[in-house]
Short mmCIF file of C-alpha atoms in Angstrom, two decimals:
data_model
loop_
_atom_site.label_atom_id
_atom_site.label_comp_id
_atom_site.label_asym_id
_atom_site.label_seq_id
_atom_site.Cartn_x
_atom_site.Cartn_y
_atom_site.Cartn_z
CA ALA V 1 -0.33 12.93 11.37
CA GLN V 2 -2.23 9.70 11.20
CA THR V 3 -1.12 6.43 12.74
CA VAL V 4 -2.35 2.91 12.09
CA THR V 5 -1.70 0.12 14.55
CA GLN V 6 -2.03 -3.60 14.01
CA SER V 7 -1.34 -5.29 17.34
CA GLN V 8 -1.23 -8.88 16.06
CA PRO V 9 2.07 -9.60 14.29
CA GLU V 10 0.98 -13.15 13.48
CA MET V 11 -2.25 -15.11 13.46
CA SER V 12 -3.15 -18.63 12.45
CA VAL V 13 -6.45 -20.31 11.68
CA GLN V 14 -7.69 -23.68 10.53
CA GLU V 15 -9.17 -24.00 7.08
CA ALA V 16 -12.92 -23.25 7.02
CA GLU V 17 -12.82 -21.40 10.34
CA THR V 18 -13.26 -17.69 10.99
CA VAL V 19 -10.53 -15.27 12.00
CA THR V 20 -10.55 -11.59 12.92
CA LEU V 21 -7.63 -9.25 12.39
CA SER V 22 -7.47 -6.08 14.47
CA CYS V 23 -6.63 -2.53 13.45
CA THR V 24 -6.85 0.77 15.27
CA TYR V 25 -6.05 4.18 13.92
CA ASP V 26 -5.64 7.69 15.16
CA THR V 27 -6.66 10.77 13.23
CA SER V 28 -8.21 14.16 13.66
CA GLU V 29 -9.76 13.99 10.19
CA SER V 30 -13.52 13.70 9.85
CA ASN V 31 -13.47 12.46 6.25
CA TYR V 32 -11.28 9.48 5.49
CA TYR V 33 -11.15 6.01 3.99
CA LEU V 34 -9.90 2.74 5.43
CA PHE V 35 -8.61 -0.27 3.58
CA TRP V 36 -7.41 -3.80 4.10
CA TYR V 37 -4.75 -4.96 1.67
CA LYS V 38 -3.46 -8.50 1.25
CA GLN V 39 0.12 -9.35 0.25
CA PRO V 40 0.54 -13.08 -0.48
CA PRO V 41 4.06 -14.50 -0.25
CA SER V 42 6.12 -13.19 -3.18
CA ARG V 43 3.03 -11.78 -4.86
CA GLN V 44 1.51 -8.39 -5.46
CA MET V 45 -0.45 -6.46 -2.89
CA ILE V 46 -4.15 -6.44 -3.66
CA LEU V 47 -7.10 -4.63 -2.14
CA VAL V 48 -9.38 -6.78 -0.02
CA ILE V 49 -11.97 -4.33 1.18
CA ARG V 50 -12.51 -0.61 1.78
CA GLN V 51 -14.70 1.47 4.05
CA GLU V 52 -15.74 5.09 3.76
CA ALA V 53 -15.78 6.78 7.15
CA TYR V 54 -19.06 8.56 6.43
CA LYS V 55 -20.84 5.24 5.88
CA GLN V 56 -22.24 3.61 8.97
CA GLN V 57 -22.83 0.28 7.28
CA ASN V 58 -19.92 -2.14 7.50
CA ALA V 59 -18.41 -3.13 4.17
CA THR V 60 -18.53 -6.75 3.00
CA GLU V 61 -16.89 -8.53 0.08
CA ASN V 62 -17.84 -12.19 -0.13
CA ARG V 63 -16.07 -13.93 2.78
CA PHE V 64 -14.48 -10.69 3.98
CA SER V 65 -16.24 -8.19 6.21
CA VAL V 66 -15.21 -5.37 8.48
CA ASN V 67 -16.33 -4.13 11.86
CA PHE V 68 -15.94 -0.36 11.66
CA GLN V 69 -16.26 1.39 15.02
CA LYS V 70 -15.73 5.06 14.23
CA ALA V 71 -15.90 6.37 17.78
CA ALA V 72 -13.40 3.79 18.95
CA LYS V 73 -11.27 4.28 15.80
CA SER V 74 -11.28 0.56 15.23
CA PHE V 75 -11.41 -1.27 11.89
CA SER V 76 -11.18 -5.05 12.15
CA LEU V 77 -11.29 -7.55 9.31
CA LYS V 78 -13.22 -10.80 9.59
CA ILE V 79 -12.44 -13.65 7.24
CA SER V 80 -15.07 -16.35 7.18
CA ASP V 81 -14.61 -19.88 5.85
CA SER V 82 -10.83 -19.36 5.68
CA GLN V 83 -9.08 -20.88 2.68
CA LEU V 84 -5.45 -21.85 2.13
CA GLY V 85 -5.20 -19.05 -0.42
CA ASP V 86 -5.93 -16.53 2.33
CA THR V 87 -2.42 -17.10 3.72
CA ALA V 88 -0.74 -13.71 3.37
CA MET V 89 0.38 -10.57 5.13
CA TYR V 90 -2.61 -8.30 5.75
CA PHE V 91 -2.21 -4.55 6.01
CA CYS V 92 -4.67 -2.07 7.38
CA ALA V 93 -4.36 1.36 5.74
CA PHE V 94 -5.81 4.84 6.10
CA THR V 95 -6.08 7.73 3.70
CA PRO V 96 -7.51 11.18 4.50
CA GLY V 97 -10.27 12.50 2.32
CA GLY V 98 -8.88 16.00 1.90
CA THR V 99 -7.04 15.33 -1.36
CA SER V 100 -8.07 13.96 -4.72
CA TYR V 101 -5.33 11.31 -4.64
CA GLY V 102 -4.51 8.78 -1.95
CA LYS V 103 -2.00 9.23 0.87
CA LEU V 104 -1.96 5.78 2.41
CA THR V 105 -0.61 5.24 5.91
CA PHE V 106 -0.15 1.54 6.61
CA GLY V 107 -0.08 -0.52 9.78
CA GLN V 108 2.77 -2.89 10.51
CA GLY V 109 0.92 -5.85 9.04
CA THR V 110 -0.39 -9.18 10.35
CA ILE V 111 0.91 -12.45 8.95
CA LEU V 112 -2.02 -14.82 8.61
CA THR V 113 -1.40 -18.52 8.11
CA VAL V 114 -4.27 -20.82 7.20
CA HIS V 115 -3.62 -24.45 8.14
CA PRO V 116 -5.24 -27.40 6.37
CA GLU Z 1 1.05 -6.45 -20.02
CA THR Z 2 -1.70 -5.75 -17.56
CA GLY Z 3 -1.94 -3.89 -14.29
CA VAL Z 4 1.20 -2.36 -12.83
CA THR Z 5 4.61 -3.67 -13.83
CA GLN Z 6 8.01 -2.92 -12.31
CA THR Z 7 11.51 -3.52 -13.58
CA PRO Z 8 13.92 -4.81 -12.56
CA ARG Z 9 12.44 -7.23 -10.05
CA HIS Z 10 15.75 -7.60 -8.23
CA LEU Z 11 18.66 -5.17 -8.08
CA VAL Z 12 21.99 -5.32 -6.27
CA MET Z 13 24.02 -2.14 -6.30
CA GLY Z 14 27.05 -0.71 -4.61
CA MET Z 15 26.94 2.45 -2.60
CA THR Z 16 28.58 4.46 -5.38
CA ASN Z 17 26.41 3.18 -8.23
CA LYS Z 18 23.60 4.97 -10.03
CA LYS Z 19 20.58 2.96 -11.06
CA SER Z 20 16.93 3.52 -11.88
CA LEU Z 21 13.74 1.67 -11.06
CA LYS Z 22 10.94 1.70 -13.60
CA CYS Z 23 7.20 1.42 -13.11
CA GLU Z 24 4.55 1.26 -15.80
CA GLN Z 25 0.80 1.14 -15.34
CA HIS Z 26 -1.63 -0.13 -17.97
CA LEU Z 27 -4.81 0.89 -16.17
CA GLY Z 28 -5.38 4.36 -17.54
CA HIS Z 29 -4.73 5.92 -14.14
CA ASN Z 30 -3.34 9.39 -13.61
CA ALA Z 31 -1.77 9.16 -10.16
CA MET Z 32 1.32 7.13 -9.32
CA TYR Z 33 3.11 6.37 -6.07
CA TRP Z 34 6.41 5.07 -4.73
CA TYR Z 35 6.46 3.16 -1.44
CA LYS Z 36 9.32 1.65 0.55
CA GLN Z 37 8.72 -1.64 2.34
CA SER Z 38 11.43 -2.50 4.87
CA ALA Z 39 11.58 -5.64 6.96
CA LYS Z 40 11.00 -3.92 10.26
CA LYS Z 41 8.94 -0.86 9.36
CA PRO Z 42 5.48 -0.32 7.91
CA LEU Z 43 5.17 0.58 4.27
CA GLU Z 44 6.22 4.17 3.85
CA LEU Z 45 4.84 6.49 1.22
CA MET Z 46 7.75 8.20 -0.53
CA PHE Z 47 6.38 10.18 -3.46
CA VAL Z 48 3.06 10.87 -5.15
CA TYR Z 49 2.58 12.12 -8.68
CA SER Z 50 -0.83 13.27 -9.80
CA LEU Z 51 -1.41 14.43 -13.36
CA GLU Z 52 2.36 14.21 -13.84
CA GLU Z 53 3.06 16.71 -11.06
CA ARG Z 54 4.79 15.73 -7.84
CA VAL Z 55 2.27 16.43 -5.11
CA GLU Z 56 3.82 14.61 -2.16
CA ASN Z 57 7.40 14.15 -1.01
CA ASN Z 58 7.52 12.58 2.42
CA SER Z 59 10.92 13.86 3.58
CA VAL Z 60 12.74 11.41 1.34
CA PRO Z 61 16.55 11.87 1.12
CA SER Z 62 17.80 13.49 -2.08
CA ARG Z 63 19.64 10.31 -3.06
CA PHE Z 64 16.20 9.17 -4.26
CA SER Z 65 15.00 11.18 -7.24
CA PRO Z 66 11.60 10.45 -8.82
CA GLU Z 67 10.59 11.22 -12.38
CA CYS Z 68 7.18 10.98 -14.02
CA PRO Z 69 7.48 11.69 -17.76
CA ASN Z 70 3.83 10.80 -18.45
CA SER Z 71 0.86 9.37 -16.61
CA SER Z 72 1.81 5.78 -17.45
CA HIS Z 73 5.45 5.78 -16.37
CA LEU Z 74 7.24 6.45 -13.13
CA PHE Z 75 10.93 6.19 -12.37
CA LEU Z 76 12.97 6.25 -9.20
CA HIS Z 77 16.56 7.28 -9.79
CA LEU Z 78 18.99 6.05 -7.17
CA HIS Z 79 22.49 7.32 -6.39
CA THR Z 80 24.92 7.07 -3.51
CA LEU Z 81 22.61 4.81 -1.54
CA GLN Z 82 23.23 3.46 1.94
CA PRO Z 83 22.85 -0.14 3.12
CA GLU Z 84 19.75 0.88 5.11
CA ASP Z 85 18.08 1.72 1.81
CA SER Z 86 17.87 -1.99 1.06
CA ALA Z 87 14.16 -2.75 0.84
CA LEU Z 88 11.30 -3.69 -1.44
CA TYR Z 89 10.24 -0.66 -3.48
CA LEU Z 90 6.62 -0.75 -4.55
CA CYS Z 91 4.94 1.31 -7.20
CA ALA Z 92 1.20 1.88 -7.24
CA SER Z 93 -1.32 3.76 -9.35
CA SER Z 94 -4.82 5.10 -8.89
CA GLN Z 95 -7.34 7.33 -10.56
CA ASP Z 96 -7.20 10.91 -9.35
CA LEU Z 97 -10.75 12.16 -9.62
CA GLY Z 98 -9.69 15.76 -9.37
CA LEU Z 99 -12.00 16.54 -6.50
CA ALA Z 100 -10.77 16.70 -2.95
CA GLY Z 101 -12.69 14.41 -0.69
CA VAL Z 102 -14.01 12.18 -3.46
CA GLY Z 103 -12.72 8.64 -3.03
CA PRO Z 104 -12.28 5.77 -3.13
CA TYR Z 105 -8.58 6.20 -3.91
CA GLU Z 106 -8.14 2.51 -4.59
CA GLN Z 107 -4.50 1.89 -5.39
CA TYR Z 108 -3.17 -0.93 -7.55
CA PHE Z 109 0.29 -2.16 -6.72
CA GLY Z 110 3.12 -3.57 -8.77
CA PRO Z 111 5.16 -6.60 -7.70
CA GLY Z 112 8.02 -4.46 -6.41
CA THR Z 113 11.76 -4.24 -6.93
CA ARG Z 114 13.86 -5.95 -4.28
CA LEU Z 115 16.85 -3.64 -3.81
CA THR Z 116 20.01 -4.67 -2.01
CA VAL Z 117 22.70 -2.06 -1.38
CA THR Z 118 26.14 -3.51 -0.67
#
């Protein structure tokens, strides 16, 4: 079974600054996918960024980038130029690649607050 | 309607009631999921339907009964629930590409149904 651990229950950052959210995972799978999802207060969960385990290059999406360390089983999310709209719960998630549908395992989540 | 919708958004039910949660996706996907989000536990995958067949059941108690009549609709039938079943129930959908190991398995989530069992 896979496990996903987010060790930071809460984080805060000033607007326009950079913050990094941590995630580690444990798996025996060689093919898998990692995701960061964002759940704003009282709003729907949306995908922020995804990483294929077979890709060495770290994924980036505008102000969001990841630091994927496969050997260390680490998958951190960096948010640059933080904005007030980034305030949300962030979930790290894992799905194995052995099926044609997803089987997401989520971490406990990190509440990020961006202060003006 | 766009994306993934869920009804009702809030539900209060007694332990002896029977109710159903509804999920509808307007994205043309063919895989649908139920998740449970409790205050003190990570999101838990409950059921997965792919091509209208149940492909995953993560040891969910029988008081939760899923139904997927077509690729756009997913139901969760509830009966004889316990107070610890109070949670946010999220529905999601994705495109099942039919090939094991072919991602990206991006899932789109609904807003959830906040369930309170009294």
